[in-house]
Coordinates of C-alpha atoms in Angstrom, one line a residue:
Chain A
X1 CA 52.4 205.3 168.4
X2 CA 55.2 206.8 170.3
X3 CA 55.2 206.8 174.6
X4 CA 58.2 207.2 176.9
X5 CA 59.8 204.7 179.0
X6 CA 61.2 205.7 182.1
X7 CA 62.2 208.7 179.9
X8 CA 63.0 207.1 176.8
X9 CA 60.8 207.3 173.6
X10 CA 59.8 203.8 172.2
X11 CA 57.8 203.1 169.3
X12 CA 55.2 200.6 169.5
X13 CA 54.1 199.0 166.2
X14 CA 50.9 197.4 167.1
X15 CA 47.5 199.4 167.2
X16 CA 46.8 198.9 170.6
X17 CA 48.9 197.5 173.8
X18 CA 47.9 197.5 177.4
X19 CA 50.5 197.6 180.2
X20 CA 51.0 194.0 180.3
X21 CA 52.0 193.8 177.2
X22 CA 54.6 197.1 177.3
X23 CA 56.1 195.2 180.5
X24 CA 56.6 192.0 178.4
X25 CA 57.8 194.3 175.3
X26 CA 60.1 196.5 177.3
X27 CA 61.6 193.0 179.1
X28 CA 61.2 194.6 182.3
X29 CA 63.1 193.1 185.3
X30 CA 61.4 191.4 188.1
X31 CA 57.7 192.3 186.7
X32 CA 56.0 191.0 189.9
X33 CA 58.1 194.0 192.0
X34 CA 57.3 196.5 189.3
X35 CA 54.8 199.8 190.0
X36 CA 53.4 201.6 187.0
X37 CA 53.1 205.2 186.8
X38 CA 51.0 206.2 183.9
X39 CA 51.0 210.2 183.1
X40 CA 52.4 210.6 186.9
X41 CA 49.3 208.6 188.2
X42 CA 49.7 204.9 189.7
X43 CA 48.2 201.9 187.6
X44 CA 46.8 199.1 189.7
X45 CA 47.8 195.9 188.9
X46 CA 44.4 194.3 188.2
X47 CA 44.3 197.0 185.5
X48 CA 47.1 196.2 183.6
X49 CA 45.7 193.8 180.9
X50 CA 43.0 196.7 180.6
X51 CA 44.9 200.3 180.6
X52 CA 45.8 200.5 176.9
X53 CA 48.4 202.7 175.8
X54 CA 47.7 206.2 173.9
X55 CA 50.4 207.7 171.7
X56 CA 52.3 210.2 173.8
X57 CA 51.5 208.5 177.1
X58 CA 54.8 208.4 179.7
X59 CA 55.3 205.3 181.5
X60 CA 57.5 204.6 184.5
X61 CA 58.8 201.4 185.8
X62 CA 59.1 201.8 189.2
X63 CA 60.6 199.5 192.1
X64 CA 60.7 199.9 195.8
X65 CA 63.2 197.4 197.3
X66 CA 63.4 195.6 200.4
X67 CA 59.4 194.0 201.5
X68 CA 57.3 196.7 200.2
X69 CA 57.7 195.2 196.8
X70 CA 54.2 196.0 196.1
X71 CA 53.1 192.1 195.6
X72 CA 52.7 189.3 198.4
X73 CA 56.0 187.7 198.7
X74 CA 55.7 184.5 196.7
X75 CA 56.5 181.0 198.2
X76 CA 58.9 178.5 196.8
X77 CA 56.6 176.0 195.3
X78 CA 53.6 177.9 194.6
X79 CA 50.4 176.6 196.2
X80 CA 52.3 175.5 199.5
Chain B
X1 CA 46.8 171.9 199.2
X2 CA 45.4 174.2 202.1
X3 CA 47.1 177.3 202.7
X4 CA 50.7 177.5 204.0
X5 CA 51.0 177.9 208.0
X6 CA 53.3 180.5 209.7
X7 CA 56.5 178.3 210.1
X8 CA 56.2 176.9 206.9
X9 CA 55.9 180.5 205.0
X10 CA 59.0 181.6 207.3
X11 CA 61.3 178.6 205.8
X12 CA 60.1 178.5 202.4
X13 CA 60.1 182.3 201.7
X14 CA 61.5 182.7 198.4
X15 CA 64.9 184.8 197.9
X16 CA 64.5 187.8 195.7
X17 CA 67.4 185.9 193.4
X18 CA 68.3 182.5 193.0
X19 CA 71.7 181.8 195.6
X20 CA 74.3 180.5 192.9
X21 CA 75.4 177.9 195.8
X22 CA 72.3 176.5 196.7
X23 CA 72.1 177.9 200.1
X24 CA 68.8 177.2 202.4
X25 CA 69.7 180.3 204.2
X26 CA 69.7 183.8 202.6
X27 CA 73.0 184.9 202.8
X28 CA 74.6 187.1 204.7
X29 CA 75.5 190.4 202.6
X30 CA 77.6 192.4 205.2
X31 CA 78.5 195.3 202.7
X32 CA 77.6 198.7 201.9
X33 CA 77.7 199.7 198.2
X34 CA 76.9 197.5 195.3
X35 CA 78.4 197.7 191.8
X36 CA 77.1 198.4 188.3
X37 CA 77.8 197.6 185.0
X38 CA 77.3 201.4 183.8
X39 CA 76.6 205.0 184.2
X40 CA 73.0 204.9 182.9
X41 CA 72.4 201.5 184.9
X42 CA 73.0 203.7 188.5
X43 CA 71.1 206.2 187.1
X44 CA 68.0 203.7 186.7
X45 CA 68.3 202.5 190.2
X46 CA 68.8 206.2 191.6
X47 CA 65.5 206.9 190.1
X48 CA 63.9 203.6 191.5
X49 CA 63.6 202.3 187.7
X50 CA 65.8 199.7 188.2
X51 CA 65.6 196.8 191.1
X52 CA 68.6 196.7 192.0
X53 CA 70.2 197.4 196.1
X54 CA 72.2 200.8 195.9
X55 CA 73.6 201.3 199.6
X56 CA 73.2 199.1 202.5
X57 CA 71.7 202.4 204.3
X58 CA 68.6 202.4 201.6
X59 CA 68.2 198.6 201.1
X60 CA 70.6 195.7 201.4
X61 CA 69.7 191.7 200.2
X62 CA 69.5 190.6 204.2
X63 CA 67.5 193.3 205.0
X64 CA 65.1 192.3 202.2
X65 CA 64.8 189.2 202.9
X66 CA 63.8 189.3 206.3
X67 CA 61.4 192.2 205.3
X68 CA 59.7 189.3 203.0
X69 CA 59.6 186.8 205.2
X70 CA 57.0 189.3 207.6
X71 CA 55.5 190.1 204.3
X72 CA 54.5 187.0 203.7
X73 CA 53.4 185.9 207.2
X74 CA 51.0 189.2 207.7
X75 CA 50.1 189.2 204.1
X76 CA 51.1 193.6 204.2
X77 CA 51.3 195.4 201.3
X78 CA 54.6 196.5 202.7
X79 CA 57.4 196.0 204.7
X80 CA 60.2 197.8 206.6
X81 CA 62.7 196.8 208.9
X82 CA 65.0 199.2 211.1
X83 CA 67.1 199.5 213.7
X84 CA 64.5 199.4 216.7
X85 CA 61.0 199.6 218.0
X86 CA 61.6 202.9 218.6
X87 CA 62.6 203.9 215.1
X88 CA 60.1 202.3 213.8
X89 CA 57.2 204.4 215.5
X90 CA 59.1 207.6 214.9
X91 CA 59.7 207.2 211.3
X92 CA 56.0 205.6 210.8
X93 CA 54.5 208.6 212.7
X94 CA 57.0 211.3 210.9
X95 CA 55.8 210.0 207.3
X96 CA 52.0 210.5 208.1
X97 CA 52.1 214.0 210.5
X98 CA 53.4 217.6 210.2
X99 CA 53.8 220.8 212.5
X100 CA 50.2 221.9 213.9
X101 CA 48.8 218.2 213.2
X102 CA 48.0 215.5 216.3
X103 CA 47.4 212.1 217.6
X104 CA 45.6 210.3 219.8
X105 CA 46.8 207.8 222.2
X106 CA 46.7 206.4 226.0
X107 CA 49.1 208.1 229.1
X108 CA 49.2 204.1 229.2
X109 CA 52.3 203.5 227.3
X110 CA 55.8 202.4 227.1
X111 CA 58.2 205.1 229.3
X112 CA 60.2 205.9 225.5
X113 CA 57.3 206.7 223.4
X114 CA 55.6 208.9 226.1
X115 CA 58.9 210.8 226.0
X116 CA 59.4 210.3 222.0
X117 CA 55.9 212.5 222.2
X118 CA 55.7 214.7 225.2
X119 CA 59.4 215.6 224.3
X120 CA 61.0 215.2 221.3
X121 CA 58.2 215.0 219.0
X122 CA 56.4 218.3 220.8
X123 CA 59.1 219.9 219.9
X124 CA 58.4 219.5 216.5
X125 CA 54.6 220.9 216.4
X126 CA 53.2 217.3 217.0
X127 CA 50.6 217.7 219.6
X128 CA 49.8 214.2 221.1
X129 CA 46.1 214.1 223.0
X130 CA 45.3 211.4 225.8
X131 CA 42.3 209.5 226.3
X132 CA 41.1 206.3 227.5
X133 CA 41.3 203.9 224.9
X134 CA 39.4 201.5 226.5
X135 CA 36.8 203.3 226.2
X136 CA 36.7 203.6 222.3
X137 CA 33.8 206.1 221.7
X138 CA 34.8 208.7 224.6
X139 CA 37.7 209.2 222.1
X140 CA 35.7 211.1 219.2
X141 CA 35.8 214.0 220.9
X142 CA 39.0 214.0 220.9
X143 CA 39.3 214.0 217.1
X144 CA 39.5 217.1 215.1
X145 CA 40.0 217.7 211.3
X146 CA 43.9 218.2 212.2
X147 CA 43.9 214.2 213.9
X148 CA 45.8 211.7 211.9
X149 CA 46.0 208.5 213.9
X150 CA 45.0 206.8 217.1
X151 CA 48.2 205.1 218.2
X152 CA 48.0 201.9 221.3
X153 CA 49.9 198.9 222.5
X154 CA 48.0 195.9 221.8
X155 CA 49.1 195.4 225.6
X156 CA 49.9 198.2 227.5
X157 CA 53.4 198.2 229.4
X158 CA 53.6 197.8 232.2
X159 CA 49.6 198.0 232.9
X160 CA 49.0 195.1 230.5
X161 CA 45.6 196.8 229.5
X162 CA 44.2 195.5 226.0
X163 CA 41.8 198.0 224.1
X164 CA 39.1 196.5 221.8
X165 CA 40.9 196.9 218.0
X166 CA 37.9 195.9 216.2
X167 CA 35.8 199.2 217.9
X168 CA 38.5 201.4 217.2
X169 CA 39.4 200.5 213.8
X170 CA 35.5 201.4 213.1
X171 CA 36.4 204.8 214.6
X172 CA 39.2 205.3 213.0
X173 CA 37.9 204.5 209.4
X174 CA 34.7 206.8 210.2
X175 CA 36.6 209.1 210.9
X176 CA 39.3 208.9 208.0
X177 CA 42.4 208.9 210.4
X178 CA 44.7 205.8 211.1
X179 CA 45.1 203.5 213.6
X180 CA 48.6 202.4 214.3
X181 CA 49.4 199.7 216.6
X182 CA 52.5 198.4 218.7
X183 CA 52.7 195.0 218.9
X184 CA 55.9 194.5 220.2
X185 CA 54.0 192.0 223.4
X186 CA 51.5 190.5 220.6
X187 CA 53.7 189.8 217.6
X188 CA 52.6 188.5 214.2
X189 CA 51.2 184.9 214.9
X190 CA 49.9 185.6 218.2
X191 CA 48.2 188.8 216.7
X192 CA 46.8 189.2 212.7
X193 CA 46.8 192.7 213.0
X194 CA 45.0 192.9 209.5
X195 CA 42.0 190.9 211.1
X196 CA 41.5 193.4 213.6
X197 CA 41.6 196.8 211.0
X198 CA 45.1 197.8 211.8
X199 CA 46.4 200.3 209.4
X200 CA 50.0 200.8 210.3
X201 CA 51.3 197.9 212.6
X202 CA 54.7 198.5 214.3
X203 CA 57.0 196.5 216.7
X204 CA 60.2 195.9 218.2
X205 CA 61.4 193.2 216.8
X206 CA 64.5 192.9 219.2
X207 CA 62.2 190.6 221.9
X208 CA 60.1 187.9 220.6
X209 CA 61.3 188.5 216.4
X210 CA 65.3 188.4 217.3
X211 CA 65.1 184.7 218.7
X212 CA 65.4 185.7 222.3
X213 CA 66.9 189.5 222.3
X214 CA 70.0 188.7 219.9
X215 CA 70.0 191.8 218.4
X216 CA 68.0 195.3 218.2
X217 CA 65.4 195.9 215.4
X218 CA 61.9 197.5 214.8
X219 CA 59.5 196.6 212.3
X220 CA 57.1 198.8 210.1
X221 CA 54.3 197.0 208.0
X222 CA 51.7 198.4 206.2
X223 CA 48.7 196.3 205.8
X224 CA 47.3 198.3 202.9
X225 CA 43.8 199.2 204.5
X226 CA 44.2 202.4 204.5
X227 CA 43.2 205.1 201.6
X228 CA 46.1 207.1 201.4
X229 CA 43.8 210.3 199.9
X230 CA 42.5 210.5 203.6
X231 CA 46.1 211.7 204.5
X232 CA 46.6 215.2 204.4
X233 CA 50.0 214.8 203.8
X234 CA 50.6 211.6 201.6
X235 CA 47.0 212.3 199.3
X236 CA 49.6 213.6 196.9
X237 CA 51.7 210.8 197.2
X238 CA 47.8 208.8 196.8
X239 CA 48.1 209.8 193.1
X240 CA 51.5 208.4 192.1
X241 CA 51.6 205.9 194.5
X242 CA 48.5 204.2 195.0
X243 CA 47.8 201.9 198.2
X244 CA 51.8 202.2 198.3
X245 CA 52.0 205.7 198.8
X246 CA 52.6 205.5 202.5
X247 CA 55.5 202.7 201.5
X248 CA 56.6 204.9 199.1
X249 CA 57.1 208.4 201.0
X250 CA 58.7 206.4 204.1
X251 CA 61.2 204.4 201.7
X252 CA 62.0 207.7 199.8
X253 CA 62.4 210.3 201.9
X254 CA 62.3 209.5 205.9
X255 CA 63.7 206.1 206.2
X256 CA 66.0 206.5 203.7
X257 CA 66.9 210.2 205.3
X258 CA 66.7 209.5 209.1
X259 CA 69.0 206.4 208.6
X260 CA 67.8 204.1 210.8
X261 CA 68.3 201.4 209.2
X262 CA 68.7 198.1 210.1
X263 CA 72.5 196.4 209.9
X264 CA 72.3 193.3 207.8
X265 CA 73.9 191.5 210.4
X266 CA 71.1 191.9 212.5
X267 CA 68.3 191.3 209.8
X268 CA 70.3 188.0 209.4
X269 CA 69.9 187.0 213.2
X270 CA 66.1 188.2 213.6
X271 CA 65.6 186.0 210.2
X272 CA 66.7 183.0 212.1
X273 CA 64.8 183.8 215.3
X274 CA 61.8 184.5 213.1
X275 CA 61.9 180.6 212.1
X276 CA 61.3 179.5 216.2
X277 CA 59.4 182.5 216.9
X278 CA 55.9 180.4 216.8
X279 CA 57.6 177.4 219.2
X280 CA 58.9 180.2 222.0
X281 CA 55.9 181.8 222.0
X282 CA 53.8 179.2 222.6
X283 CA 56.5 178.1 225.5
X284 CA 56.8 181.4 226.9
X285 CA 52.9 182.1 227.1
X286 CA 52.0 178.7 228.9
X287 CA 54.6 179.4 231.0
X288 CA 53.1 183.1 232.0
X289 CA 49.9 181.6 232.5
X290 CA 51.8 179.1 235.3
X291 CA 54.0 181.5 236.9
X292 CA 50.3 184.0 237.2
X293 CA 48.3 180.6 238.8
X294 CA 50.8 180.2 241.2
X295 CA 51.5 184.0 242.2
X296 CA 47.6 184.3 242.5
X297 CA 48.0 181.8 245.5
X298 CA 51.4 182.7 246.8
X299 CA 50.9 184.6 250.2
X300 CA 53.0 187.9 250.2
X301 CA 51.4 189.5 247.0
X302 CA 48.9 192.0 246.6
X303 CA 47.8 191.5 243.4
X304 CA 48.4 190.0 240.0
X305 CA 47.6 191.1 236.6
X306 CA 47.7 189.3 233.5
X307 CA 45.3 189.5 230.8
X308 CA 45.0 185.7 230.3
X309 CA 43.6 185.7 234.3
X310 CA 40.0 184.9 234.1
X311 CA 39.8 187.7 236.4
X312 CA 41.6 190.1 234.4
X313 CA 38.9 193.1 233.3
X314 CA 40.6 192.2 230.1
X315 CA 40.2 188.6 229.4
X316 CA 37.8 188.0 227.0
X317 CA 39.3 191.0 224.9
X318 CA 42.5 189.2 225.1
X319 CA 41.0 186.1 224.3
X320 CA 39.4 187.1 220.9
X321 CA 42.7 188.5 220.0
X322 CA 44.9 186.8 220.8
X323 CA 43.7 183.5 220.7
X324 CA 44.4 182.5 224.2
X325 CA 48.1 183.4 224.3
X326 CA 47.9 187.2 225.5
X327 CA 51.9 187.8 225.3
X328 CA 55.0 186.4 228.5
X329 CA 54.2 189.3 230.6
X330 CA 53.0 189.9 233.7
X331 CA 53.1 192.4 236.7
X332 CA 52.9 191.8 240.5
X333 CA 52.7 194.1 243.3
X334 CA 54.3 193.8 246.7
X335 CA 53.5 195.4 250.0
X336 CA 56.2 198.4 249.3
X337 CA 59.9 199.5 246.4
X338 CA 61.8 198.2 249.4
X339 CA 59.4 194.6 249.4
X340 CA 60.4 194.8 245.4
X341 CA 63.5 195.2 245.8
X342 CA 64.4 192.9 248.4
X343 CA 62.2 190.2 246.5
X344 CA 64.3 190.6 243.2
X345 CA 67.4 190.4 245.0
X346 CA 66.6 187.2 246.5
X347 CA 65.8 186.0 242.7
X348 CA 68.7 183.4 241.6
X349 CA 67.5 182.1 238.0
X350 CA 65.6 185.2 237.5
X351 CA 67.3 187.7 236.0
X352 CA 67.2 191.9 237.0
X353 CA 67.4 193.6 233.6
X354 CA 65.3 195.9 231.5
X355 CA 63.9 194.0 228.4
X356 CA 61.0 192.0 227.4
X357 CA 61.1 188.3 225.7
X358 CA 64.5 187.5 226.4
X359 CA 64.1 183.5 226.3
X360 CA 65.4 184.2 229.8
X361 CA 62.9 185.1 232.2
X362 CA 63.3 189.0 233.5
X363 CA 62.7 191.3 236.1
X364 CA 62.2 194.6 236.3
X365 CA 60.6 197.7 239.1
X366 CA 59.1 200.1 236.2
X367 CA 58.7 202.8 238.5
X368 CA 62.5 203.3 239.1
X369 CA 63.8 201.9 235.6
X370 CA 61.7 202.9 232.7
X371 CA 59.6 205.5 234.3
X372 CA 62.2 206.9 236.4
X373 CA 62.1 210.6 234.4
X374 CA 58.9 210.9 235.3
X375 CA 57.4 212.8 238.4
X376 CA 55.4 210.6 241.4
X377 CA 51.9 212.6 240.2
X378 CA 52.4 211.5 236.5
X379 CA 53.6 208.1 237.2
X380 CA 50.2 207.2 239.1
X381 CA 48.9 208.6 235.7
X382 CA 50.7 206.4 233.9
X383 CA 49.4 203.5 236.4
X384 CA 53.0 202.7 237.0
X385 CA 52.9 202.3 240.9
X386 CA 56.1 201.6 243.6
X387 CA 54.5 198.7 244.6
X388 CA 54.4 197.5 241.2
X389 CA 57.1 194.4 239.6
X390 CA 57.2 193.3 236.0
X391 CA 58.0 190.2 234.9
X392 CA 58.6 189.1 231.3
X393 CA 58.7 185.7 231.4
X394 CA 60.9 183.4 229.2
X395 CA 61.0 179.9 228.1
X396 CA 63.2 178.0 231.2
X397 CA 61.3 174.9 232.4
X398 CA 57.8 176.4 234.4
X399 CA 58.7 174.7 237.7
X400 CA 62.4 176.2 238.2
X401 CA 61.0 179.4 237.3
X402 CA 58.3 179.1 239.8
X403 CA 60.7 177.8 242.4
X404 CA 63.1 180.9 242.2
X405 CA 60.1 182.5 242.6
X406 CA 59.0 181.1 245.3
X407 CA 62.0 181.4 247.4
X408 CA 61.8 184.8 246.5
X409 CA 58.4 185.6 248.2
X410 CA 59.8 183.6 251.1
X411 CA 62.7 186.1 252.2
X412 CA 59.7 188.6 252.4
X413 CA 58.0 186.7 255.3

């Protein structure tokens, strides 16, 4: 299928791939800042192992920087 | 092991990228523009597709960090830190009103943000409504399909009056408006302003935050309560955005536009004053609860009001939310200005200036400072009396501060 990243046209071999697996894929920087727009319309992150991609879908990568980096700030040495 | 405690999350915030020197500090990143490799690589991070810091007006390393830090120490969905208290409510209350919409707030407020809405907001089409917030349910009549937030102090300056949060959060979500909260006297760890249903949470972070009024800085943080589609003007933003849309539309367009951000420099100092914050706190309020006990018994004084007073109309408000520690200030009033005056004359180690949370103890006659604008009819309105002293106490040793005082009261006699 073909989709657009951040408004460039990728094609993806396999059959199907959800959101996780396009942010692995497209080696996206810093994935725990990253917001997904999908068709204009924000994907939560609990839905991203389960928001599988159709051919012709747009996808945007989008970062807010400074704190409202859209995930709790992790700790140094998780679990602390 | 347990969950991390407030100090520890301070010192063992991560940095957003690895320092290549090691250092246990974020580093200072006094600059404005950062470089890139290429063309297309500024045009990713002009169109946020990229996470990279552009210009130090938009976002800048320092900045972030300390933004992360409060992140993780209120658990918020978001965080932004700017050049004052002050720019912090405008810029929160411009990203979630327009011309012909209103609010709902208290005449009980600090002197500025009366004026930033009876006079420079106005201005704009902003019509701000007054009720008594205290009294939670008298306010639904105040509310109207144009209504977009109940704004309060956590404690009211200089009347030190503390609304119940819990009763008018469950207003404001019936209702589908927000409740945005100052608390500039009730900072994160004496205050989880998520606990209590706070939507939009905003403070001056240049008294307790800054280490002891260092430097000048506000603080916006969204605790991600609120659903954004109730928000006549964001529900757009809703779509795109999610639970960041509020975030979103104030990092995009009016932060980023109204430029008041805050200096790196300054994010750097209120970063290391956000590392004692917990220890001068804790100093500051035992020491208010002192200074109150002994001012209750000093002869000379009309009254004394402090929300941690057993007798304070406000006490066991305080108490459930604040835990005990209900903020360093108090107020006092005197037989007469001219008893007030003459009182902080006499005053050695305390000191006559207009701030609050110095880690110096301060003094200040509302009435003729802060409120001075304002005309004798509204200012008994505003419960800000002539008779009327507020002190914001600091972290000196209790019995100095209570012997300055004390000689004070004496010339009175």
């Amino acid at each position: 299928m073909n989709i657009k990243v951040n408004g460039k046209t990728e094609t993806i071999k396999e059959k199907s791939l959800a959101i996780a697996g396009l942010l692995k894929f497209s080696k996206v920087e810093n994935p725990e800042m990253v917001s997904v727009q999908r068709n204009g319309a924000f994907v939560n992150k609990e839905n991203f192992d389960t928001t599988y991609l159709e051919d012709g879908d747009e996808i945007d990568f989008i970062y807010f920087m400074g704190g409202g980096a859209h995930q709790r700030t992790v700790m140094k040495g998780e679990g602390l | 092991m347990k969950k991390a405690g407030f100090i520890t999350k301070i010192l063992h915030t991560k940095f957003s990228k690895e320092d290549p020197h090691g250092s246990l500090h974020a580093p200072l990143y006094e600059n404005v523009a950062f470089e890139f490799k290429n063309a297309e690589e500024l045009e990713l991070a002009f169109q946020g597709k990229k996470p990279s810091h552009m210009y130090s007006r938009i976002s800048n390393p320092t900045v972030e960090h300390f933004e992360r830090r409060i992140q993780a120490v209120t658990g918020a969905a978001g965080v932004v830190a700017l050049a004052s208290g002050m720019a912090a409510i405008s810029n929160a209350i411009l990203t979630v009103t327009r011309t012909g919409d209103n609010i709902i707030t208290s005449k009980h407020l600090f002197g500025n943000t009366y004026s930033l809405f009876e006079q420079t907001l106005k201005g704009w089409g902003l019509e701000t409504r007054y009720g008594d917030l205290t009294k939670p349910e008298g306010l639904r009549e105040l509310i109207d399909g144009k209504t977009r937030a109940i704004f309060l102090e956590t404690i009211t300056n200089p009347q030190l009056e503390v609304a119940d949060l819990k009763a008018l959060s469950r207003i404001a979500r019936e209702t589908g408006i927000l409740l945005i909260v100052d608390t500039t006297m009730t900072p994160p760890y004496l205050f989880s302003a998520k606990d209590f249903g706070v939507d939009i949470e905003v403070l001056s972070s240049t008294k307790w935050i800054s280490g002891g009024a260092t430097s000048v800085g506000g603080l916006i943080i969204d605790h991600g309560l609120f659903d954004w589609k109730k928000n006549e003007k964001l529900s757009g933003d809703a779509v795109k955005s999610g639970p960041f849309a509020f975030i979103s539309r104030l990092r995009r367009e009016v932060y980023r536009n109204m430029g008041a951000c805050l200096s790196p420099h300054n994010a750097f100092l209120q970063s290391l004053g956000l590392e004692t914050l917990p220890l001068r706190l804790d100093t500051a309020c035992a020491n208010t609860h002192k200074v109150a006990e002994f001012l209750k018994r000093a002869s000379g004084v009309k009254s004394v009001n402090y929300p941690g007073l057993k007798d304070s109309p406000f006490y066991e408000t305080a108490r459930t939310q604040f835990g005990g520690k209900p903020g360093a200030v108090l107020t006092l009033d005197l037989g007469s200005k001219e008893q007030c005056f003459k009182f902080m004359n006499h005053l050695k180690l305390v000191r006559r200036a207009t701030n609050l949370h110095d880690n110096r103890t301060l003094i200040l006659h509302p009435a003729s400072t802060i409120f001075c604008e304002y005309s004798p009819a509204l200012k008994e309105d505003m419960g800000v009396r002539e008779t009327l002293i507020r002190l914001a106490v600091g972290i000196e040793d209790s019995q100095d501060l209570i012997a300055d005082i004390e000689q004070g009261l004496e010339t009175l006699r």
